[in-house]
Amino acid sequence: MFVDSASPLPISSTPGALGAGGERVARLRDAALAGPGCAGAFRWEPGERAGLLAELISGGDLGRALSEAGHVDQRTRALPGEVSLALTLALALHGGEGYDSVLAKTMPRLHGGTLVPGAVPSAGALSQARARLGPAPLQALFTRQAGGRAAGAGPGSVWRGMVMTGFDGTCVELARADALLEEFGAPTGARRPQARVVTLVTLGEGRILSAAIGAYTVGEQELVDELAGALEPGTVNLADRNFFSMRRFLAFSATGAHLVWRVKNGVKSLPARVTARLPDGSYLVRLRESDGMLTKRRRDLGERSAPRLPESTARMIEFEVHVASCRGKTRTSRVRLLTTLLDHETFPAAEIAQLYAERWQVEITYLRLKSTLRGDRAVLRGRSPDLARQEIWALMAVYNILCALAADAAALEGVDPDEISFVTVLHLTRAHLGADLPCTNCGHREQQPRQALTSAIATRPRNRTSRTRTSPRTPAERRTQRTRNATYTITITESNLPETDRSTLT
């Protein structure tokens, strides 16, 4: 039976007059009239969504995300668009569990706690529903829920009146499938294909503001260019040395956001000439695109007559980071930063050097997303490119919901979001959703379930954020080393630019 997408399948015209038994009979009758495969079909109406799940996932956002993605239900099914969307998020929340388990946990909450016999669809039905849904509604939902959060960032996310954000990239391991290998590619010698993801993250909250998904064969630089529009005035953005190019630095600074980007230490890595040394040990530099860089950019663009980039003034800070572990091991790293924060009195070099350490929170975001939420060493379920992208968007959407809960708990206690354990947030959210059903006798449901969950999170033991530690980074280091307490010392140093460049100091 084909229906107009705006017309819900009738559950009962007068449920209040029928009573529990009569309503059950009416639901069975209507489901039978709908045709095979539609027993228990329904639309997720506001009256049926009361509870924690409804408070965590806005039903209005679900409908709008489907509309923005151009998704229309052409046929009455047990799993229409909004339900399929909610179940895809539930699969991301319950990483490592099978379809049947997630369906059994989630469907009663979508039906408001009342199910007719056979109303829990099969795993096969959910698999087909995911294929019909595709990745676009999940991307639209993620974008809708993530948008505009930077301006309202809470404690721990602000530096000198500006919200801190960071760019970084990671790779997500996919299922072994020829279609995925052809679409995404894989590292040399890898067992599975991988997708590359670049995100813009609010540091402090750890919330993902924007993201781009591409093949492993696509570089982080190409993907981050898709995110320039997500930067906003009133923010300060941190990025590691893999992202810098003069073109990108100028384009991203034109958004009104301030940049503190690491650049490579090599003599020819920065197209700059020092124009002044400032009292705090930093430098003003003049950026000018070299002939070699112009030739390469023209070749990449396919435009032989592309004009040279305009010259621009920036500020450069160089410093050394000395790390001493509790076992007496030491190491020293040299860092060069390029920033649009030109005022050395308002933004001293030493404070900017300390600020750059906050970029590491993007790495923590990926640890939570890939190991804690998805499951350590777990691969995505989908065996098609669309399903793989769908899962990645769903993971990021659910991750943001959990970050919002952590931020609410932190605000309730007046602490930095870093102090709230993400593991605790995840476990309590799963537990509260599992218990969030109305009373079978009177239909009573706990009032303000999200507030109850937030309060429970706030009362749990907090992370020990006062510790300074060092951890092995590479796989080889992790096989022989472990995390240890350490002390960090930052020292502003002279630029290592050649004397010919530094001769223009004033």
XYZ file of C-alpha atoms in Angstrom, residues 9-11 26-42 76-80 107 111 115-122 125:
36
model
C -0.528 5.246 9.446
C -3.569 5.426 11.771
C -3.005 3.756 15.119
C -7.340 -1.457 17.011
C -3.584 -1.393 16.504
C -3.629 -4.996 15.282
C -6.526 -4.204 12.937
C -4.843 -1.132 11.484
C -1.554 -2.960 11.066
C -3.330 -5.774 9.225
C -5.029 -3.267 6.931
C -1.634 -1.720 6.165
C -0.482 -4.906 4.511
C 2.321 -7.449 4.956
C 5.461 -6.370 6.779
C 3.797 -3.416 8.482
C 2.640 -4.914 11.782
C 3.302 -2.265 14.360
C 4.063 0.437 11.795
C 3.679 3.959 13.117
C 4.013 2.517 4.856
C 6.545 0.406 6.718
C 7.297 -0.852 10.196
C 10.452 1.312 10.095
C 9.656 4.702 8.544
C 11.634 -0.021 20.009
C 6.310 3.232 21.045
C 4.071 -2.733 21.735
C 1.720 -4.977 19.841
C 2.844 -8.570 19.245
C 5.444 -8.758 16.507
C 6.066 -5.005 16.639
C 9.841 -5.408 17.103
C 11.136 -5.691 13.539
C 13.769 -8.197 12.549
C 14.249 -5.227 8.364
